[in-house]
Amino acid sequence: MQITGIIRPSETREITVEAEDYQDGRPKLEEQIPDGWQLIQIKTS
């Protein structure tokens, strides 16, 4: 029997992009997410 678990990194990192507004910035932010990582929160300032 094989038992397989799917895992992802538990490490957290911040990535930041500059944009005119949220609609412009969200795709830019998502482009920076490494493969296998999941976006869990977005902060604006």
PDB file of C-alpha atoms in Angstrom:
ATOM      1  CA  MET A   1       0.000   0.000   0.000  1.00  0.00           C
ATOM      2  CA  GLN A   2       1.208   3.499  -0.764  1.00  0.00           C
ATOM      3  CA  ILE A   3       0.119   6.416   1.347  1.00  0.00           C
ATOM      4  CA  THR A   4       0.877   9.805  -0.178  1.00  0.00           C
ATOM      5  CA  GLY A   5       0.695  13.182   1.510  1.00  0.00           C
ATOM      6  CA  ILE A   6       0.700  16.464  -0.360  1.00  0.00           C
ATOM      7  CA  ILE A   7       2.682  19.098   1.510  1.00  0.00           C
ATOM      8  CA  ARG A   8       3.582  22.744   1.076  1.00  0.00           C
ATOM      9  CA  PRO A   9       6.127  24.966   2.746  1.00  0.00           C
ATOM     10  CA  SER A  10       5.193  26.134   6.221  1.00  0.00           C
ATOM     11  CA  GLU A  11       7.662  28.983   5.960  1.00  0.00           C
ATOM     12  CA  THR A  12       6.125  32.402   5.386  1.00  0.00           C
ATOM     13  CA  ARG A  13       7.599  35.200   3.308  1.00  0.00           C
ATOM     14  CA  GLU A  14       6.458  38.678   2.346  1.00  0.00           C
ATOM     15  CA  ILE A  15       6.527  39.873  -1.232  1.00  0.00           C
ATOM     16  CA  THR A  16       5.812  43.495  -2.184  1.00  0.00           C
ATOM     17  CA  VAL A  17       5.030  45.210  -5.473  1.00  0.00           C
ATOM     18  CA  GLU A  18       4.330  48.827  -6.402  1.00  0.00           C
ATOM     19  CA  ALA A  19       1.080  49.564  -8.241  1.00  0.00           C
ATOM     20  CA  GLU A  20      -1.375  52.372  -8.971  1.00  0.00           C
ATOM     21  CA  ASP A  21      -4.283  50.527  -7.319  1.00  0.00           C
ATOM     22  CA  TYR A  22      -5.405  47.103  -6.085  1.00  0.00           C
ATOM     23  CA  GLN A  23      -6.632  45.934  -9.501  1.00  0.00           C
ATOM     24  CA  ASP A  24      -3.217  46.740 -10.996  1.00  0.00           C
ATOM     25  CA  GLY A  25      -1.263  45.315  -8.073  1.00  0.00           C
ATOM     26  CA  ARG A  26      -2.939  41.968  -7.455  1.00  0.00           C
ATOM     27  CA  PRO A  27      -1.781  40.361 -10.741  1.00  0.00           C
ATOM     28  CA  LYS A  28       1.722  41.753 -10.191  1.00  0.00           C
ATOM     29  CA  LEU A  29       1.748  40.246  -6.710  1.00  0.00           C
ATOM     30  CA  GLU A  30       0.503  36.867  -7.940  1.00  0.00           C
ATOM     31  CA  GLU A  31       3.279  36.752 -10.565  1.00  0.00           C
ATOM     32  CA  GLN A  32       5.832  36.851  -7.738  1.00  0.00           C
ATOM     33  CA  ILE A  33       4.469  33.801  -5.896  1.00  0.00           C
ATOM     34  CA  PRO A  34       6.893  30.855  -6.272  1.00  0.00           C
ATOM     35  CA  ASP A  35       5.553  27.535  -7.562  1.00  0.00           C
ATOM     36  CA  GLY A  36       4.164  25.441  -4.747  1.00  0.00           C
ATOM     37  CA  TRP A  37       3.364  28.448  -2.561  1.00  0.00           C
ATOM     38  CA  GLN A  38      -0.076  29.785  -1.701  1.00  0.00           C
ATOM     39  CA  LEU A  39      -1.148  33.394  -1.185  1.00  0.00           C
ATOM     40  CA  ILE A  40      -2.784  33.569   2.244  1.00  0.00           C
ATOM     41  CA  GLN A  41      -3.149  37.296   2.942  1.00  0.00           C
ATOM     42  CA  ILE A  42      -2.949  40.638   1.138  1.00  0.00           C
ATOM     43  CA  LYS A  43      -2.191  43.916   2.901  1.00  0.00           C
ATOM     44  CA  THR A  44      -2.423  47.362   1.296  1.00  0.00           C
ATOM     45  CA  SER A  45      -0.817  50.604   2.360  1.00  0.00           C
TER      46      SER A  45
END
